[in-house]
Amino acid sequence: MPQPSSLKAGYNFAYLDEQTKRMIRRAILKAVAIPGYQVPFGSREMPLPYGWGTGGIQVTAGIIGPDDTLKVIDQGADDTTNAVSIRRFFANTAGVATTEQTEDATIIQTRHRIPETPLQAGQILVYQVPIPEPLRWLEPRETETRKMHALQEYGIMYVRLYEDISRYGHISTAYDYPVMVNGRYLMRPSPIPKFDNPKMDRNPALQLFGAGREKRIYAVPPYTSVKSLDFKDYPFQVQKWDDCCTLCGADDSFLDEIITDDAGGRMFVCSDSDYCAKRRDAGHSGPNPGEAATKKIGEAGDAA
Amino acid sequence: MNDFSLNIENLSKSFTIHAQGGLRLPVLKSFDLDVASGECIALVGPSGAGKSTLLRCIYANYLADSGRIALNNHGEVVDIRTAAPREVLKLRQHVIGYVSQFLRVIPRVPTVQVVAEPLRDRNIPADEATARAEKLLARLNVPEKLWQIPPATFSGGEQQRVNIARGFIYDFPLLLLDEPTASLDRANGSVVIELINEARERGAAIIGIFHDEDVRAEVATRLVEVQPLQAAA
Amino acid sequence: MTALMDQDQPLLRVSSVTKYYDLMIGCRNVSFDLWPGEVLGIVGESGSGKSTLLNCLSTRLEPNSGAIEYNTRASGLVDLFTMSEAERRMLMRTDWGFVHQNPRDGLRMGVSAGANIGERMMAVGARVYGDIRESAAHWLGRVEFDIDRMDHLPSTFSGGMQQRVQIARNLAVNPRLIFMDEPTGGLDVSVQARLLDLLRELVGDLGLSAIVVTHDLAVARLLSHRLMVMRNGEVVESGLTDQVLDDPQHPYTQLLVSSILQV
């Protein structure tokens, strides 16, 4: 493979060796062929710890080419430690272009969010997955959960929703909300808020999921049906806020709550930093754009 | 109910005690008996002659060694000795009523339910079954305050009356009565005599053991002797 | 006990079932028919093979030889071990129940009593919360469980209460056959008596067939219509429950019956 000039010396393209990337690609092909099915793969040691996105990084390394443009988000933001270091990792080891613009990216690696800007055909969304098995919380045996998938024994998953309703009066599960893919496999969408679940359904982009520690890859091909589990009398619903984004005024995006002082002061801002910035560039503004901007940057700085 | 009969042919029953080197105790040998509906047969003979054993063989509680216990119910003939368990259970539900000497109590089931059970087994609604059970218990002078109490703690006479009520609540074509009046006073004994005669008049075939000669005289249409056998090793 | 259903075919037909563990015999050459509405007791001491047999019958173990046929609603008698695993597990979810001696083996201890019962319904496609909850409450009521506690975890219940929840969980999908392994084994005598009476009543009212494994002859007498006595993996005697217990023929059965402690 021709090596781009910006590549750091000593690394193979995209860090992993070619055999490993082929192995990952084979797993991805199988995953795409069986939407929602968890394909085992030989997850490698990566130069950052498990839980920092090693599954997503390996999937990205397997599919990225020199012409790709990479965007990495963590909780919707491009500027958090995890996002910055993964973006830098691929800039160094693959020499690819990076971006914070959702529509410019060919590959978007994400932790815990789907961008607000609708994805397009040809884009690939790579999710970092901590625990891929949706049945794990009730069934500890892997042999048994595999059998349950094979035989589509998914009744047990509704037990969790039942418990939510009997305890809280509604389905309180707010993230990592189980979905049925293509009417066949039950899937964990990774810890995205259930607000994002509807975006997975019939999405034009290819969605790939990598779990490094658990050594599993799974996929939702473009335009595949993804349905959130629910009861007929307790239908699936997404979160709603009374407020809009303090910075850009958006009332259709997923909002993070930020505590501003010790006196109970708080504000809500878009979790998708790219979406928020674009709205502000286009002239939208929220109730208090100035103050909030400094707070938001301060937050991010502290986290780093 | 005239097309009912019981024909016992050549019946033998012995007990083999394996713990005592296979000691064999013969009780009945080549016993014959025919009973038709409307008859009340009193088995007579000394204690240990095998009267109770005979009743238990007819109820299939004991397994007879050889011979035939042919029960003809509306043309359907079953040999109780060789019948499959489910056939016997069916017969016990529909054909054979058995009043044993002792009540085998089911823990914690109220008396009235114990009595009503044969009706409940036949899918008769609970309230009707209970009403009939209460009526029969009242007739047998079982105090009303006992009806909702399980019979485990009752006196011998009270338990026996519960047992009798259970046997007479349904119109079984065949009734096996093992000393039904043994621990009853004269007043209650005469209620039982009435019940037996009513059952016979409606066409039941009855085989009973009645030690009290007065009772025997009032209910029996025929006496059949059961003779003790010599024990043989 | 309620009227036995008058049907022409047995619900379960067991032919010459043999199961070895390496060279040890689990059970050997066991055959019987179980008819609709019938309760069969299997008695014998520890190691007699009764649990092995129960596990074979409930398809938890595959026998080395012999056949176990079940009368399916769709296509009549079918050999359980020629079915696909999917069909077999479906059968276990819809037609069968299994009551374990230890409720921990038959319950999900981490979810509420109501959810334990609801799970069985959801596993066969119930998707209306209100219906599931109503039905769970109904079955908990049937086993005389305090409905106010249906949202509590089983770990907060007594052993007898846990066993009731386990029984309700098994009844919730209206099964036709229930396997019970020492259903009152670990319970106090007073709790045991109440539970036995309840089981007896439920089995009768619902017209269930059941196979009850127990080493307690009193439990067998109370619950079962028929009895099989096992020893060293083989059935040494079988017949009507009261006949086997009151007029035992086999030396081993005589020994068992004569060993019962009288109170």
Short mmCIF file of N, CA and C in Angstrom, two decimals, chain A residues 159-281:
data_model
loop_
_atom_site.label_atom_id
_atom_site.label_comp_id
_atom_site.label_asym_id
_atom_site.label_seq_id
_atom_site.Cartn_x
_atom_site.Cartn_y
_atom_site.Cartn_z
N VAL A 159 -38.24 -8.48 30.15
CA VAL A 159 -38.31 -8.49 31.61
C VAL A 159 -37.74 -7.18 32.16
N ARG A 160 -36.67 -6.73 31.52
CA ARG A 160 -36.04 -5.50 31.97
C ARG A 160 -36.99 -4.31 31.81
N LEU A 161 -37.68 -4.27 30.68
CA LEU A 161 -38.63 -3.17 30.46
C LEU A 161 -39.80 -3.28 31.44
N TYR A 162 -40.23 -4.55 31.68
CA TYR A 162 -41.32 -4.79 32.63
C TYR A 162 -40.93 -4.24 34.00
N GLU A 163 -39.70 -4.56 34.43
CA GLU A 163 -39.25 -4.11 35.75
C GLU A 163 -39.22 -2.59 35.83
N ASP A 164 -38.79 -1.94 34.73
CA ASP A 164 -38.79 -0.47 34.69
C ASP A 164 -40.18 0.08 34.95
N ILE A 165 -41.16 -0.48 34.23
CA ILE A 165 -42.52 0.06 34.34
C ILE A 165 -43.08 -0.22 35.73
N SER A 166 -42.85 -1.45 36.24
CA SER A 166 -43.44 -1.76 37.54
C SER A 166 -42.80 -0.93 38.64
N ARG A 167 -41.56 -0.54 38.44
CA ARG A 167 -40.87 0.23 39.47
C ARG A 167 -41.07 1.75 39.32
N TYR A 168 -41.01 2.24 38.09
CA TYR A 168 -41.04 3.69 37.89
C TYR A 168 -42.27 4.19 37.14
N GLY A 169 -43.10 3.28 36.67
CA GLY A 169 -44.29 3.71 35.95
C GLY A 169 -44.05 3.98 34.48
N HIS A 170 -42.81 3.90 34.05
CA HIS A 170 -42.51 4.07 32.62
C HIS A 170 -41.19 3.36 32.34
N ILE A 171 -40.85 3.22 31.06
CA ILE A 171 -39.57 2.57 30.75
C ILE A 171 -38.47 3.58 30.98
N SER A 172 -37.70 3.35 32.04
CA SER A 172 -36.73 4.37 32.45
C SER A 172 -35.37 4.16 31.80
N THR A 173 -35.16 3.03 31.15
CA THR A 173 -33.90 2.82 30.45
C THR A 173 -33.69 3.96 29.46
N ALA A 174 -32.59 4.72 29.63
CA ALA A 174 -32.43 5.95 28.86
C ALA A 174 -31.29 5.85 27.85
N TYR A 175 -30.41 4.87 28.02
CA TYR A 175 -29.32 4.74 27.07
C TYR A 175 -29.03 3.26 26.89
N ASP A 176 -28.29 2.91 25.83
CA ASP A 176 -28.02 1.51 25.53
C ASP A 176 -29.34 0.73 25.47
N TYR A 177 -30.33 1.35 24.86
CA TYR A 177 -31.68 0.81 24.83
C TYR A 177 -31.77 -0.27 23.75
N PRO A 178 -32.16 -1.49 24.14
CA PRO A 178 -32.08 -2.63 23.20
C PRO A 178 -32.93 -2.44 21.95
N VAL A 179 -32.38 -2.91 20.83
CA VAL A 179 -33.09 -2.79 19.55
C VAL A 179 -33.12 -4.13 18.83
N MET A 180 -34.08 -4.27 17.96
CA MET A 180 -34.17 -5.44 17.11
C MET A 180 -33.73 -5.02 15.72
N VAL A 181 -32.73 -5.72 15.17
CA VAL A 181 -32.17 -5.35 13.88
C VAL A 181 -32.73 -6.26 12.79
N ASN A 182 -33.27 -5.65 11.80
CA ASN A 182 -33.78 -6.36 10.62
C ASN A 182 -34.79 -7.45 11.03
N GLY A 183 -35.48 -7.22 12.13
CA GLY A 183 -36.48 -8.18 12.60
C GLY A 183 -35.91 -9.51 13.04
N ARG A 184 -34.59 -9.59 13.26
CA ARG A 184 -34.00 -10.88 13.57
C ARG A 184 -33.14 -10.89 14.82
N TYR A 185 -32.10 -10.05 14.86
CA TYR A 185 -31.18 -10.10 15.99
C TYR A 185 -31.40 -8.95 16.96
N LEU A 186 -31.40 -9.32 18.23
CA LEU A 186 -31.46 -8.33 19.29
C LEU A 186 -30.06 -7.74 19.42
N MET A 187 -29.99 -6.41 19.53
CA MET A 187 -28.68 -5.76 19.51
C MET A 187 -28.60 -4.67 20.55
N ARG A 188 -27.41 -4.52 21.11
CA ARG A 188 -27.12 -3.41 22.02
C ARG A 188 -26.54 -2.30 21.18
N PRO A 189 -27.13 -1.12 21.19
CA PRO A 189 -26.63 -0.06 20.32
C PRO A 189 -25.43 0.67 20.90
N SER A 190 -24.79 0.11 21.94
CA SER A 190 -23.73 0.78 22.71
C SER A 190 -24.41 1.90 23.51
N PRO A 191 -23.70 2.49 24.46
CA PRO A 191 -24.40 3.43 25.37
C PRO A 191 -24.78 4.77 24.74
N ILE A 192 -25.44 4.74 23.60
CA ILE A 192 -25.99 5.99 23.06
C ILE A 192 -27.31 6.28 23.80
N PRO A 193 -27.69 7.55 23.91
CA PRO A 193 -28.98 7.82 24.53
C PRO A 193 -30.09 7.27 23.63
N LYS A 194 -31.22 6.86 24.25
CA LYS A 194 -32.28 6.31 23.41
C LYS A 194 -32.83 7.37 22.45
N PHE A 195 -32.50 8.63 22.74
CA PHE A 195 -32.82 9.74 21.83
C PHE A 195 -32.30 9.46 20.42
N ASP A 196 -31.14 8.76 20.37
CA ASP A 196 -30.51 8.49 19.07
C ASP A 196 -31.04 7.23 18.39
N ASN A 197 -31.78 6.40 19.15
CA ASN A 197 -32.22 5.12 18.57
C ASN A 197 -32.96 5.28 17.24
N PRO A 198 -33.91 6.22 17.16
CA PRO A 198 -34.64 6.34 15.88
C PRO A 198 -33.72 6.65 14.70
N LYS A 199 -32.56 7.28 14.95
CA LYS A 199 -31.65 7.62 13.86
C LYS A 199 -31.02 6.37 13.25
N MET A 200 -30.99 5.28 14.03
CA MET A 200 -30.36 4.06 13.50
C MET A 200 -31.24 3.39 12.45
N ASP A 201 -32.53 3.65 12.56
CA ASP A 201 -33.48 2.94 11.70
C ASP A 201 -33.40 3.44 10.26
N ARG A 202 -33.18 2.53 9.34
CA ARG A 202 -33.13 2.83 7.91
C ARG A 202 -32.17 3.98 7.61
N ASN A 203 -31.05 4.01 8.32
CA ASN A 203 -30.06 5.06 8.11
C ASN A 203 -29.28 4.78 6.83
N PRO A 204 -29.06 5.81 5.98
CA PRO A 204 -28.33 5.58 4.72
C PRO A 204 -26.87 5.20 4.94
N ALA A 205 -26.31 5.53 6.10
CA ALA A 205 -24.90 5.22 6.35
C ALA A 205 -24.75 3.78 6.84
N LEU A 206 -23.53 3.25 6.65
CA LEU A 206 -23.20 1.94 7.22
C LEU A 206 -22.81 2.13 8.68
N GLN A 207 -23.39 1.34 9.57
CA GLN A 207 -23.06 1.46 10.99
C GLN A 207 -22.31 0.20 11.44
N LEU A 208 -21.09 0.41 11.96
CA LEU A 208 -20.26 -0.71 12.42
C LEU A 208 -20.01 -0.56 13.92
N PHE A 209 -19.96 -1.67 14.61
CA PHE A 209 -19.78 -1.66 16.06
C PHE A 209 -18.59 -2.53 16.43
N GLY A 210 -17.67 -1.98 17.23
CA GLY A 210 -16.50 -2.75 17.65
C GLY A 210 -16.37 -2.79 19.16
N ALA A 211 -16.23 -4.01 19.71
CA ALA A 211 -16.01 -4.17 21.14
C ALA A 211 -14.65 -4.84 21.32
N GLY A 212 -13.66 -4.07 21.77
CA GLY A 212 -12.28 -4.55 21.83
C GLY A 212 -12.07 -5.58 22.92
N ARG A 213 -12.54 -5.26 24.13
CA ARG A 213 -12.32 -6.17 25.24
C ARG A 213 -13.09 -7.47 25.03
N GLU A 214 -14.34 -7.34 24.53
CA GLU A 214 -15.19 -8.52 24.35
C GLU A 214 -14.96 -9.20 23.00
N LYS A 215 -14.13 -8.58 22.15
CA LYS A 215 -13.74 -9.21 20.88
C LYS A 215 -14.92 -9.53 19.97
N ARG A 216 -15.77 -8.54 19.76
CA ARG A 216 -16.94 -8.74 18.90
C ARG A 216 -17.08 -7.54 17.94
N ILE A 217 -17.50 -7.86 16.72
CA ILE A 217 -17.84 -6.83 15.74
C ILE A 217 -19.25 -7.12 15.25
N TYR A 218 -20.09 -6.09 15.16
CA TYR A 218 -21.39 -6.29 14.54
C TYR A 218 -21.76 -5.06 13.73
N ALA A 219 -22.82 -5.16 12.93
CA ALA A 219 -23.07 -4.11 11.95
C ALA A 219 -24.55 -3.94 11.66
N VAL A 220 -24.89 -2.72 11.26
CA VAL A 220 -26.21 -2.45 10.70
C VAL A 220 -25.97 -1.87 9.31
N PRO A 221 -26.25 -2.63 8.25
CA PRO A 221 -26.02 -2.13 6.89
C PRO A 221 -26.95 -0.94 6.58
N PRO A 222 -26.63 -0.15 5.56
CA PRO A 222 -27.49 0.99 5.22
C PRO A 222 -28.95 0.56 5.01
N TYR A 223 -29.83 1.42 5.39
CA TYR A 223 -31.28 1.24 5.15
C TYR A 223 -31.84 -0.02 5.81
N THR A 224 -31.27 -0.42 6.93
CA THR A 224 -31.76 -1.61 7.65
C THR A 224 -32.72 -1.17 8.75
N SER A 225 -33.74 -1.97 8.94
CA SER A 225 -34.71 -1.64 9.98
C SER A 225 -34.11 -1.88 11.37
N VAL A 226 -34.24 -0.89 12.23
CA VAL A 226 -33.77 -1.00 13.62
C VAL A 226 -34.92 -0.53 14.52
N LYS A 227 -35.50 -1.46 15.27
CA LYS A 227 -36.68 -1.12 16.08
C LYS A 227 -36.34 -1.23 17.56
N SER A 228 -36.71 -0.21 18.32
CA SER A 228 -36.50 -0.25 19.76
C SER A 228 -37.58 -1.11 20.39
N LEU A 229 -37.20 -1.95 21.36
CA LEU A 229 -38.18 -2.83 22.01
C LEU A 229 -39.17 -1.99 22.82
N ASP A 230 -40.41 -2.41 22.85
CA ASP A 230 -41.38 -1.73 23.73
C ASP A 230 -42.61 -2.62 23.92
N PHE A 231 -43.52 -2.16 24.75
CA PHE A 231 -44.80 -2.82 24.92
C PHE A 231 -45.86 -2.06 24.14
N LYS A 232 -46.92 -2.76 23.76
CA LYS A 232 -47.97 -2.09 22.99
C LYS A 232 -48.58 -0.95 23.78
N ASP A 233 -48.73 -1.16 25.10
CA ASP A 233 -49.35 -0.11 25.92
C ASP A 233 -48.32 0.83 26.53
N TYR A 234 -47.04 0.56 26.32
CA TYR A 234 -45.98 1.48 26.75
C TYR A 234 -45.01 1.65 25.59
N PRO A 235 -45.43 2.40 24.54
CA PRO A 235 -44.60 2.49 23.34
C PRO A 235 -43.28 3.22 23.61
N PHE A 236 -42.29 2.92 22.75
CA PHE A 236 -40.98 3.56 22.86
C PHE A 236 -41.11 5.07 22.70
N GLN A 237 -40.42 5.80 23.58
CA GLN A 237 -40.43 7.26 23.48
C GLN A 237 -39.02 7.79 23.72
N VAL A 238 -38.68 8.89 23.05
CA VAL A 238 -37.36 9.48 23.29
C VAL A 238 -37.47 10.58 24.34
N GLN A 239 -36.31 10.96 24.89
CA GLN A 239 -36.29 12.03 25.88
C GLN A 239 -36.75 13.35 25.27
N LYS A 240 -37.35 14.19 26.12
CA LYS A 240 -37.74 15.54 25.70
C LYS A 240 -37.27 16.51 26.77
N TRP A 241 -36.94 17.75 26.33
CA TRP A 241 -36.51 18.75 27.30
C TRP A 241 -37.46 19.95 27.27
N ASP A 242 -37.62 20.56 28.42
CA ASP A 242 -38.42 21.79 28.48
C ASP A 242 -37.61 22.97 27.94
N ASP A 243 -36.28 22.83 28.05
CA ASP A 243 -35.42 23.94 27.63
C ASP A 243 -34.90 23.73 26.22
N CYS A 244 -34.29 24.80 25.68
CA CYS A 244 -33.56 24.64 24.43
C CYS A 244 -32.09 24.88 24.72
N CYS A 245 -31.23 24.70 23.71
CA CYS A 245 -29.80 24.89 23.90
C CYS A 245 -29.51 26.35 24.26
N THR A 246 -28.78 26.56 25.34
CA THR A 246 -28.47 27.92 25.80
C THR A 246 -27.65 28.68 24.76
N LEU A 247 -26.82 27.92 24.01
CA LEU A 247 -25.93 28.57 23.05
C LEU A 247 -26.61 28.86 21.72
N CYS A 248 -27.23 27.80 21.12
CA CYS A 248 -27.72 27.97 19.76
C CYS A 248 -29.24 27.97 19.67
N GLY A 249 -29.91 27.70 20.78
CA GLY A 249 -31.37 27.74 20.77
C GLY A 249 -32.04 26.53 20.18
N ALA A 250 -31.25 25.48 19.84
CA ALA A 250 -31.86 24.31 19.22
C ALA A 250 -32.79 23.60 20.21
N ASP A 251 -33.98 23.20 19.73
CA ASP A 251 -34.87 22.43 20.59
C ASP A 251 -35.09 21.02 20.03
N ASP A 252 -34.25 20.65 19.05
CA ASP A 252 -34.41 19.32 18.45
C ASP A 252 -33.19 18.45 18.62
N SER A 253 -32.24 18.90 19.45
CA SER A 253 -31.02 18.11 19.60
C SER A 253 -30.93 17.56 21.02
N PHE A 254 -29.98 16.61 21.22
CA PHE A 254 -29.79 16.02 22.53
C PHE A 254 -29.01 17.01 23.39
N LEU A 255 -29.57 17.37 24.55
CA LEU A 255 -28.97 18.42 25.38
C LEU A 255 -28.25 17.83 26.59
N ASP A 256 -27.04 18.38 26.86
CA ASP A 256 -26.33 18.05 28.09
C ASP A 256 -26.70 19.09 29.14
N GLU A 257 -26.88 18.63 30.37
CA GLU A 257 -27.15 19.56 31.45
C GLU A 257 -25.83 19.94 32.09
N ILE A 258 -25.58 21.22 32.24
CA ILE A 258 -24.32 21.67 32.82
C ILE A 258 -24.62 22.50 34.06
N ILE A 259 -24.00 22.12 35.18
CA ILE A 259 -24.18 22.87 36.42
C ILE A 259 -23.22 24.06 36.38
N THR A 260 -23.76 25.24 36.62
CA THR A 260 -22.92 26.44 36.43
C THR A 260 -22.40 27.02 37.73
N ASP A 261 -23.03 26.74 38.84
CA ASP A 261 -22.53 27.27 40.11
C ASP A 261 -22.99 26.37 41.25
N ASP A 262 -22.70 26.76 42.48
CA ASP A 262 -23.09 25.94 43.62
C ASP A 262 -24.48 26.29 44.13
N ALA A 263 -25.15 27.22 43.45
CA ALA A 263 -26.45 27.69 43.92
C ALA A 263 -27.59 27.06 43.11
N GLY A 264 -27.30 25.94 42.46
CA GLY A 264 -28.34 25.26 41.70
C GLY A 264 -28.51 25.80 40.30
N GLY A 265 -27.62 26.69 39.87
CA GLY A 265 -27.71 27.23 38.52
C GLY A 265 -27.32 26.16 37.50
N ARG A 266 -28.03 26.13 36.37
CA ARG A 266 -27.74 25.11 35.37
C ARG A 266 -28.13 25.63 34.01
N MET A 267 -27.59 24.98 33.01
CA MET A 267 -28.03 25.31 31.66
C MET A 267 -27.92 24.06 30.80
N PHE A 268 -28.57 24.12 29.64
CA PHE A 268 -28.56 22.99 28.73
C PHE A 268 -27.87 23.41 27.44
N VAL A 269 -26.95 22.56 26.98
CA VAL A 269 -26.31 22.85 25.70
C VAL A 269 -26.31 21.59 24.84
N CYS A 270 -26.23 21.79 23.51
CA CYS A 270 -26.19 20.66 22.59
C CYS A 270 -25.01 19.75 22.93
N SER A 271 -25.22 18.45 22.93
CA SER A 271 -24.10 17.55 23.15
C SER A 271 -23.27 17.44 21.87
N ASP A 272 -23.90 17.65 20.71
CA ASP A 272 -23.18 17.60 19.43
C ASP A 272 -22.55 18.96 19.17
N SER A 273 -21.22 19.08 19.43
CA SER A 273 -20.57 20.39 19.37
C SER A 273 -20.53 20.94 17.94
N ASP A 274 -20.39 20.04 16.96
CA ASP A 274 -20.35 20.48 15.56
C ASP A 274 -21.70 21.07 15.14
N TYR A 275 -22.77 20.37 15.53
CA TYR A 275 -24.12 20.82 15.19
C TYR A 275 -24.41 22.18 15.80
N CYS A 276 -23.99 22.36 17.07
CA CYS A 276 -24.24 23.60 17.80
C CYS A 276 -23.48 24.76 17.14
N ALA A 277 -22.22 24.50 16.82
CA ALA A 277 -21.39 25.55 16.22
C ALA A 277 -21.96 25.98 14.87
N LYS A 278 -22.41 24.97 14.08
CA LYS A 278 -22.97 25.30 12.76
C LYS A 278 -24.20 26.18 12.89
N ARG A 279 -25.05 25.87 13.88
CA ARG A 279 -26.27 26.66 14.07
C ARG A 279 -25.92 28.10 14.45
N ARG A 280 -24.91 28.22 15.30
CA ARG A 280 -24.53 29.57 15.72
C ARG A 280 -23.93 30.34 14.53
N ASP A 281 -23.12 29.63 13.70
CA ASP A 281 -22.57 30.27 12.50
C ASP A 281 -23.68 30.74 11.57
#
